[in-house]
Amino acid sequence: MTEKGKPLTIVLATQNQHKIDEIRTILGDDINYQTIREYFDLKLQETGRSLRENSFTKAAFSYKVSGKASLADDSGLFVEELGGEPGVYSSRYGVDDKERISKLLANLKNKKNRKAKFKAIFVYYYAPGSFEVFEGECIGRIAMEPRGTGGFGYDPIFIPRGYNRTFAELGQTVKNRISHRAQALAKLKKYLMTYK
Ligand code: ITT
């Protein structure tokens, strides 16, 4: 809620329905959510060389077309043995999730070091030239083969630290408590409670 008792409206600057569902669940029902699709129906282009740059571009563009506070999420999976790949190119690593996962597992074949982390960078753009950045990461390792049906993207091959099952096996309740997105959004939530 804002000071005036009216719910805050936030435009979610993402085309990814899974991200939208996770963001709404983590941030809760006190916010009035809209999505960029209500204002613009093409895929937002990602040409930046960092998550931060891409996230900023998406949030600033959403603010420009909607005139409302906008929240973008750029995220990726960083695998140590692969020098941080696919990283910022996570969504461009293959044509679909199946191909991206196969490619990653093939590149890690016979490698001992399977350490990886998910990173998410959120940009909250709320007035002309005014924005805040919130980061989150979740450390873990890459499974030997895909397991589980929950979540999206690389979830079937990511095992968070402290667990033996993948995000896709653990399910949405556990994921939304410990994920990179949960870590970053906890910071945004605190910011909104303090300043909005
Ligand atoms: P928007 O740009 O519209 O937000 P997108 O799906 O293209 O949607 P990104 O550019 O941030 O999102 O790409 C993120 C990539 O990383 C994408 O391939 C996802 O599958 C993967 N990814 C991000 N967060 C993930 C998560 O929580 N679980 C599994 N994979 C994730």
PDB file of C-alpha atoms and ligand atoms in Angstrom:
ATOM      1  CA  MET A   1       0.000   0.000   0.000  1.00  0.00           C
ATOM      2  CA  THR A   2       1.107   3.568  -0.575  1.00  0.00           C
ATOM      3  CA  GLU A   3       0.870   6.263   2.086  1.00  0.00           C
ATOM      4  CA  LYS A   4      -2.433   7.471   0.648  1.00  0.00           C
ATOM      5  CA  GLY A   5      -3.910   3.993   1.106  1.00  0.00           C
ATOM      6  CA  LYS A   6      -4.090   3.309  -2.630  1.00  0.00           C
ATOM      7  CA  PRO A   7      -2.315   0.184  -3.837  1.00  0.00           C
ATOM      8  CA  LEU A   8       0.896   0.838  -5.726  1.00  0.00           C
ATOM      9  CA  THR A   9       0.719  -0.042  -9.431  1.00  0.00           C
ATOM     10  CA  ILE A  10       3.768  -1.753 -10.907  1.00  0.00           C
ATOM     11  CA  VAL A  11       4.167  -2.737 -14.549  1.00  0.00           C
ATOM     12  CA  LEU A  12       6.123  -5.985 -14.861  1.00  0.00           C
ATOM     13  CA  ALA A  13       8.483  -5.469 -17.802  1.00  0.00           C
ATOM     14  CA  THR A  14       8.817  -9.115 -18.794  1.00  0.00           C
ATOM     15  CA  GLN A  15       7.197 -11.366 -21.381  1.00  0.00           C
ATOM     16  CA  ASN A  16       8.021 -14.488 -19.372  1.00  0.00           C
ATOM     17  CA  GLN A  17       4.843 -15.732 -17.662  1.00  0.00           C
ATOM     18  CA  HIS A  18       6.836 -17.911 -15.232  1.00  0.00           C
ATOM     19  CA  LYS A  19       8.742 -14.864 -14.014  1.00  0.00           C
ATOM     20  CA  ILE A  20       5.471 -12.930 -13.681  1.00  0.00           C
ATOM     21  CA  ASP A  21       3.963 -15.717 -11.550  1.00  0.00           C
ATOM     22  CA  GLU A  22       7.044 -15.925  -9.324  1.00  0.00           C
ATOM     23  CA  ILE A  23       7.319 -12.134  -8.885  1.00  0.00           C
ATOM     24  CA  ARG A  24       3.626 -11.819  -7.961  1.00  0.00           C
ATOM     25  CA  THR A  25       3.821 -14.691  -5.478  1.00  0.00           C
ATOM     26  CA  ILE A  26       6.966 -13.348  -3.823  1.00  0.00           C
ATOM     27  CA  LEU A  27       5.893  -9.670  -3.666  1.00  0.00           C
ATOM     28  CA  GLY A  28       2.321 -10.480  -2.616  1.00  0.00           C
ATOM     29  CA  ASP A  29      -1.132  -9.047  -3.201  1.00  0.00           C
ATOM     30  CA  ASP A  30      -0.742  -5.502  -1.845  1.00  0.00           C
ATOM     31  CA  ILE A  31       0.411  -4.347  -5.277  1.00  0.00           C
ATOM     32  CA  ASN A  32      -1.709  -3.716  -8.366  1.00  0.00           C
ATOM     33  CA  TYR A  33       0.167  -5.547 -11.139  1.00  0.00           C
ATOM     34  CA  GLN A  34       0.116  -4.794 -14.840  1.00  0.00           C
ATOM     35  CA  THR A  35       2.346  -6.297 -17.507  1.00  0.00           C
ATOM     36  CA  ILE A  36       4.218  -4.738 -20.399  1.00  0.00           C
ATOM     37  CA  ARG A  37       1.988  -6.784 -22.761  1.00  0.00           C
ATOM     38  CA  GLU A  38      -0.842  -4.352 -21.964  1.00  0.00           C
ATOM     39  CA  TYR A  39       1.227  -1.574 -23.549  1.00  0.00           C
ATOM     40  CA  PHE A  40       3.559  -3.240 -26.034  1.00  0.00           C
ATOM     41  CA  ASP A  41       3.232  -6.623 -27.689  1.00  0.00           C
ATOM     42  CA  LEU A  42       6.654  -7.386 -29.147  1.00  0.00           C
ATOM     43  CA  LYS A  43       9.488  -9.185 -27.376  1.00  0.00           C
ATOM     44  CA  LEU A  44      11.731  -6.704 -25.597  1.00  0.00           C
ATOM     45  CA  GLN A  45      15.101  -6.867 -27.307  1.00  0.00           C
ATOM     46  CA  GLU A  46      18.176  -7.809 -25.297  1.00  0.00           C
ATOM     47  CA  THR A  47      21.419  -6.615 -26.734  1.00  0.00           C
ATOM     48  CA  GLY A  48      23.309  -5.609 -23.602  1.00  0.00           C
ATOM     49  CA  ARG A  49      26.483  -7.220 -22.339  1.00  0.00           C
ATOM     50  CA  SER A  50      25.371  -7.388 -18.722  1.00  0.00           C
ATOM     51  CA  LEU A  51      22.242  -8.386 -16.809  1.00  0.00           C
ATOM     52  CA  ARG A  52      22.173  -4.895 -15.372  1.00  0.00           C
ATOM     53  CA  GLU A  53      22.219  -3.219 -18.767  1.00  0.00           C
ATOM     54  CA  ASN A  54      19.438  -5.456 -20.120  1.00  0.00           C
ATOM     55  CA  SER A  55      17.323  -5.035 -17.019  1.00  0.00           C
ATOM     56  CA  PHE A  56      17.717  -1.261 -17.112  1.00  0.00           C
ATOM     57  CA  THR A  57      16.763  -1.141 -20.806  1.00  0.00           C
ATOM     58  CA  LYS A  58      13.599  -3.184 -20.193  1.00  0.00           C
ATOM     59  CA  ALA A  59      12.510  -1.171 -17.130  1.00  0.00           C
ATOM     60  CA  ALA A  60      13.200   2.234 -18.723  1.00  0.00           C
ATOM     61  CA  PHE A  61      11.344   1.237 -21.885  1.00  0.00           C
ATOM     62  CA  SER A  62       8.373  -0.018 -19.892  1.00  0.00           C
ATOM     63  CA  TYR A  63       8.245   3.251 -17.951  1.00  0.00           C
ATOM     64  CA  LYS A  64       8.370   5.185 -21.222  1.00  0.00           C
ATOM     65  CA  VAL A  65       5.448   3.315 -22.837  1.00  0.00           C
ATOM     66  CA  SER A  66       3.284   2.967 -19.716  1.00  0.00           C
ATOM     67  CA  GLY A  67       4.128   6.108 -17.734  1.00  0.00           C
ATOM     68  CA  LYS A  68       3.982   3.889 -14.625  1.00  0.00           C
ATOM     69  CA  ALA A  69       6.501   2.473 -12.184  1.00  0.00           C
ATOM     70  CA  SER A  70       8.072  -0.507 -13.950  1.00  0.00           C
ATOM     71  CA  LEU A  71      10.001  -3.535 -12.772  1.00  0.00           C
ATOM     72  CA  ALA A  72      12.314  -5.585 -15.006  1.00  0.00           C
ATOM     73  CA  ASP A  73      14.159  -8.825 -14.244  1.00  0.00           C
ATOM     74  CA  ASP A  74      17.189  -9.951 -16.191  1.00  0.00           C
ATOM     75  CA  SER A  75      18.555 -13.226 -14.996  1.00  0.00           C
ATOM     76  CA  GLY A  76      20.905 -15.999 -15.973  1.00  0.00           C
ATOM     77  CA  LEU A  77      22.754 -19.140 -14.990  1.00  0.00           C
ATOM     78  CA  PHE A  78      26.511 -18.795 -14.462  1.00  0.00           C
ATOM     79  CA  VAL A  79      28.521 -22.055 -14.587  1.00  0.00           C
ATOM     80  CA  GLU A  80      32.003 -21.887 -13.074  1.00  0.00           C
ATOM     81  CA  GLU A  81      33.682 -24.529 -15.276  1.00  0.00           C
ATOM     82  CA  LEU A  82      32.359 -22.751 -18.391  1.00  0.00           C
ATOM     83  CA  GLY A  83      33.832 -19.394 -17.409  1.00  0.00           C
ATOM     84  CA  GLY A  84      30.425 -18.064 -16.360  1.00  0.00           C
ATOM     85  CA  GLU A  85      28.524 -19.244 -19.441  1.00  0.00           C
ATOM     86  CA  PRO A  86      25.707 -19.138 -20.401  1.00  0.00           C
ATOM     87  CA  GLY A  87      25.381 -16.128 -18.054  1.00  0.00           C
ATOM     88  CA  VAL A  88      23.982 -13.050 -19.744  1.00  0.00           C
ATOM     89  CA  TYR A  89      23.324 -15.209 -22.832  1.00  0.00           C
ATOM     90  CA  SER A  90      21.202 -17.749 -20.923  1.00  0.00           C
ATOM     91  CA  SER A  91      18.084 -17.132 -23.004  1.00  0.00           C
ATOM     92  CA  ARG A  92      20.074 -17.153 -26.260  1.00  0.00           C
ATOM     93  CA  TYR A  93      22.064 -20.367 -25.552  1.00  0.00           C
ATOM     94  CA  GLY A  94      19.687 -22.473 -27.658  1.00  0.00           C
ATOM     95  CA  VAL A  95      16.315 -22.188 -29.396  1.00  0.00           C
ATOM     96  CA  ASP A  96      14.303 -23.640 -26.506  1.00  0.00           C
ATOM     97  CA  ASP A  97      14.760 -24.910 -22.943  1.00  0.00           C
ATOM     98  CA  LYS A  98      15.397 -28.482 -24.152  1.00  0.00           C
ATOM     99  CA  GLU A  99      18.216 -27.429 -26.478  1.00  0.00           C
ATOM    100  CA  ARG A 100      19.714 -25.033 -23.907  1.00  0.00           C
ATOM    101  CA  ILE A 101      19.779 -27.771 -21.246  1.00  0.00           C
ATOM    102  CA  SER A 102      21.274 -30.393 -23.625  1.00  0.00           C
ATOM    103  CA  LYS A 103      23.983 -27.985 -24.734  1.00  0.00           C
ATOM    104  CA  LEU A 104      24.910 -27.112 -21.173  1.00  0.00           C
ATOM    105  CA  LEU A 105      25.049 -30.765 -20.079  1.00  0.00           C
ATOM    106  CA  ALA A 106      27.140 -31.647 -23.160  1.00  0.00           C
ATOM    107  CA  ASN A 107      29.588 -28.832 -22.395  1.00  0.00           C
ATOM    108  CA  LEU A 108      29.947 -30.129 -18.834  1.00  0.00           C
ATOM    109  CA  LYS A 109      30.377 -33.779 -19.851  1.00  0.00           C
ATOM    110  CA  ASN A 110      33.246 -35.440 -17.917  1.00  0.00           C
ATOM    111  CA  LYS A 111      33.846 -32.248 -15.905  1.00  0.00           C
ATOM    112  CA  LYS A 112      34.127 -32.596 -12.154  1.00  0.00           C
ATOM    113  CA  ASN A 113      33.380 -29.007 -11.229  1.00  0.00           C
ATOM    114  CA  ARG A 114      29.619 -28.513 -11.572  1.00  0.00           C
ATOM    115  CA  LYS A 115      29.336 -25.373  -9.426  1.00  0.00           C
ATOM    116  CA  ALA A 116      26.878 -22.805 -10.729  1.00  0.00           C
ATOM    117  CA  LYS A 117      24.751 -19.897  -9.629  1.00  0.00           C
ATOM    118  CA  PHE A 118      21.619 -18.156 -10.765  1.00  0.00           C
ATOM    119  CA  LYS A 119      21.739 -14.366 -10.698  1.00  0.00           C
ATOM    120  CA  ALA A 120      18.849 -11.937 -11.043  1.00  0.00           C
ATOM    121  CA  ILE A 121      19.076  -8.185 -11.442  1.00  0.00           C
ATOM    122  CA  PHE A 122      15.909  -6.208 -11.001  1.00  0.00           C
ATOM    123  CA  VAL A 123      15.595  -2.582 -12.053  1.00  0.00           C
ATOM    124  CA  TYR A 124      12.701  -0.634 -10.538  1.00  0.00           C
ATOM    125  CA  TYR A 125      12.189   2.483 -12.665  1.00  0.00           C
ATOM    126  CA  TYR A 126       9.680   4.773 -10.982  1.00  0.00           C
ATOM    127  CA  ALA A 127      10.079   8.369 -12.267  1.00  0.00           C
ATOM    128  CA  PRO A 128      11.905  10.087 -15.131  1.00  0.00           C
ATOM    129  CA  GLY A 129      15.599   9.301 -14.630  1.00  0.00           C
ATOM    130  CA  SER A 130      14.953   7.635 -11.251  1.00  0.00           C
ATOM    131  CA  PHE A 131      15.519   3.968 -10.627  1.00  0.00           C
ATOM    132  CA  GLU A 132      16.825   1.459  -8.096  1.00  0.00           C
ATOM    133  CA  VAL A 133      18.705  -1.809  -8.685  1.00  0.00           C
ATOM    134  CA  PHE A 134      18.247  -4.997  -6.628  1.00  0.00           C
ATOM    135  CA  GLU A 135      20.399  -8.094  -7.027  1.00  0.00           C
ATOM    136  CA  GLY A 136      19.979 -11.657  -5.899  1.00  0.00           C
ATOM    137  CA  GLU A 137      21.851 -14.899  -6.381  1.00  0.00           C
ATOM    138  CA  CYS A 138      21.366 -18.550  -5.588  1.00  0.00           C
ATOM    139  CA  ILE A 139      24.381 -20.840  -5.384  1.00  0.00           C
ATOM    140  CA  GLY A 140      24.215 -24.505  -6.347  1.00  0.00           C
ATOM    141  CA  ARG A 141      25.391 -27.108  -8.833  1.00  0.00           C
ATOM    142  CA  ILE A 142      24.394 -28.624 -12.156  1.00  0.00           C
ATOM    143  CA  ALA A 143      22.727 -32.061 -12.032  1.00  0.00           C
ATOM    144  CA  MET A 144      23.986 -34.946 -14.189  1.00  0.00           C
ATOM    145  CA  GLU A 145      20.663 -35.084 -16.058  1.00  0.00           C
ATOM    146  CA  PRO A 146      17.362 -33.137 -16.096  1.00  0.00           C
ATOM    147  CA  ARG A 147      14.983 -34.043 -13.250  1.00  0.00           C
ATOM    148  CA  GLY A 148      11.535 -32.768 -12.251  1.00  0.00           C
ATOM    149  CA  THR A 149       8.661 -31.002 -13.950  1.00  0.00           C
ATOM    150  CA  GLY A 150       8.202 -27.750 -11.976  1.00  0.00           C
ATOM    151  CA  GLY A 151       9.504 -24.273 -12.704  1.00  0.00           C
ATOM    152  CA  PHE A 152      10.963 -23.224 -16.054  1.00  0.00           C
ATOM    153  CA  GLY A 153      14.173 -22.722 -17.983  1.00  0.00           C
ATOM    154  CA  TYR A 154      17.184 -24.407 -16.401  1.00  0.00           C
ATOM    155  CA  ASP A 155      15.257 -25.475 -13.260  1.00  0.00           C
ATOM    156  CA  PRO A 156      15.431 -29.233 -14.122  1.00  0.00           C
ATOM    157  CA  ILE A 157      19.256 -29.176 -13.931  1.00  0.00           C
ATOM    158  CA  PHE A 158      19.891 -26.731 -11.062  1.00  0.00           C
ATOM    159  CA  ILE A 159      20.368 -28.129  -7.538  1.00  0.00           C
ATOM    160  CA  PRO A 160      20.488 -25.322  -4.951  1.00  0.00           C
ATOM    161  CA  ARG A 161      23.102 -25.559  -2.177  1.00  0.00           C
ATOM    162  CA  GLY A 162      21.854 -27.557   0.809  1.00  0.00           C
ATOM    163  CA  TYR A 163      19.515 -29.718  -1.300  1.00  0.00           C
ATOM    164  CA  ASN A 164      19.802 -32.900  -3.355  1.00  0.00           C
ATOM    165  CA  ARG A 165      16.917 -32.190  -5.666  1.00  0.00           C
ATOM    166  CA  THR A 166      16.627 -29.773  -8.588  1.00  0.00           C
ATOM    167  CA  PHE A 167      14.485 -26.633  -8.489  1.00  0.00           C
ATOM    168  CA  ALA A 168      12.076 -28.460 -10.827  1.00  0.00           C
ATOM    169  CA  GLU A 169      11.743 -31.289  -8.278  1.00  0.00           C
ATOM    170  CA  LEU A 170      11.616 -29.051  -5.205  1.00  0.00           C
ATOM    171  CA  GLY A 171       8.637 -27.107  -6.545  1.00  0.00           C
ATOM    172  CA  GLN A 172       7.546 -23.507  -6.486  1.00  0.00           C
ATOM    173  CA  THR A 173       7.106 -23.049  -2.721  1.00  0.00           C
ATOM    174  CA  VAL A 174      10.727 -23.925  -1.953  1.00  0.00           C
ATOM    175  CA  LYS A 175      12.052 -22.120  -5.029  1.00  0.00           C
ATOM    176  CA  ASN A 176      10.208 -18.897  -4.189  1.00  0.00           C
ATOM    177  CA  ARG A 177      11.757 -18.973  -0.716  1.00  0.00           C
ATOM    178  CA  ILE A 178      15.413 -19.404  -1.707  1.00  0.00           C
ATOM    179  CA  SER A 179      15.860 -18.410  -5.355  1.00  0.00           C
ATOM    180  CA  HIS A 180      17.898 -15.556  -6.856  1.00  0.00           C
ATOM    181  CA  ARG A 181      14.549 -13.878  -7.579  1.00  0.00           C
ATOM    182  CA  ALA A 182      13.440 -14.273  -3.945  1.00  0.00           C
ATOM    183  CA  GLN A 183      16.719 -12.745  -2.671  1.00  0.00           C
ATOM    184  CA  ALA A 184      16.467  -9.708  -4.945  1.00  0.00           C
ATOM    185  CA  LEU A 185      12.757  -9.168  -4.372  1.00  0.00           C
ATOM    186  CA  ALA A 186      13.188  -9.260  -0.586  1.00  0.00           C
ATOM    187  CA  LYS A 187      15.374  -6.150  -1.018  1.00  0.00           C
ATOM    188  CA  LEU A 188      12.807  -4.469  -3.285  1.00  0.00           C
ATOM    189  CA  LYS A 189      10.052  -5.263  -0.776  1.00  0.00           C
ATOM    190  CA  LYS A 190      12.036  -3.600   1.997  1.00  0.00           C
ATOM    191  CA  TYR A 191      12.659  -0.581  -0.233  1.00  0.00           C
ATOM    192  CA  LEU A 192       8.956  -0.263  -1.109  1.00  0.00           C
ATOM    193  CA  MET A 193       7.942  -0.501   2.548  1.00  0.00           C
ATOM    194  CA  THR A 194      10.392   2.242   3.440  1.00  0.00           C
ATOM    195  CA  TYR A 195       9.916   4.701   0.587  1.00  0.00           C
ATOM    196  CA  LYS A 196       6.581   4.146  -1.157  1.00  0.00           C
TER     197      LYS A 196
HETATM  198  P1  ITT B   1      12.128 -11.345 -20.359  1.00  0.00           P
HETATM  199  O1  ITT B   1      13.395 -10.852 -21.004  1.00  0.00           O
HETATM  200  O2  ITT B   1      10.906 -10.999 -21.128  1.00  0.00           O
HETATM  201  O3  ITT B   1      12.044 -10.967 -18.910  1.00  0.00           O
HETATM  202  P2  ITT B   1      13.328 -13.999 -20.673  1.00  0.00           P
HETATM  203  O4  ITT B   1      12.804 -15.371 -20.433  1.00  0.00           O
HETATM  204  O5  ITT B   1      13.924 -13.721 -22.036  1.00  0.00           O
HETATM  205  O6  ITT B   1      12.147 -12.965 -20.350  1.00  0.00           O
HETATM  206  P3  ITT B   1      15.917 -13.332 -19.535  1.00  0.00           P
HETATM  207  O7  ITT B   1      16.289 -12.565 -20.747  1.00  0.00           O
HETATM  208  O8  ITT B   1      16.190 -12.744 -18.200  1.00  0.00           O
HETATM  209  O9  ITT B   1      14.352 -13.679 -19.537  1.00  0.00           O
HETATM  210  O10 ITT B   1      16.586 -14.735 -19.684  1.00  0.00           O
HETATM  211  C1  ITT B   1      16.723 -15.516 -18.615  1.00  0.00           C
HETATM  212  C2  ITT B   1      17.208 -16.892 -19.070  1.00  0.00           C
HETATM  213  O11 ITT B   1      17.694 -17.541 -17.913  1.00  0.00           O
HETATM  214  C3  ITT B   1      16.081 -17.737 -19.639  1.00  0.00           C
HETATM  215  O12 ITT B   1      16.613 -18.627 -20.599  1.00  0.00           O
HETATM  216  C4  ITT B   1      15.597 -18.528 -18.460  1.00  0.00           C
HETATM  217  O13 ITT B   1      15.187 -19.782 -18.852  1.00  0.00           O
HETATM  218  C5  ITT B   1      16.821 -18.582 -17.544  1.00  0.00           C
HETATM  219  N1  ITT B   1      16.379 -18.368 -16.169  1.00  0.00           N
HETATM  220  C6  ITT B   1      16.231 -17.183 -15.518  1.00  0.00           C
HETATM  221  N2  ITT B   1      15.719 -17.365 -14.305  1.00  0.00           N
HETATM  222  C7  ITT B   1      15.521 -18.692 -14.190  1.00  0.00           C
HETATM  223  C8  ITT B   1      14.982 -19.491 -13.180  1.00  0.00           C
HETATM  224  O14 ITT B   1      14.504 -18.982 -12.058  1.00  0.00           O
HETATM  225  N3  ITT B   1      14.918 -20.805 -13.405  1.00  0.00           N
HETATM  226  C9  ITT B   1      15.386 -21.350 -14.537  1.00  0.00           C
HETATM  227  N4  ITT B   1      15.881 -20.663 -15.550  1.00  0.00           N
HETATM  228  C10 ITT B   1      15.959 -19.331 -15.389  1.00  0.00           C
END
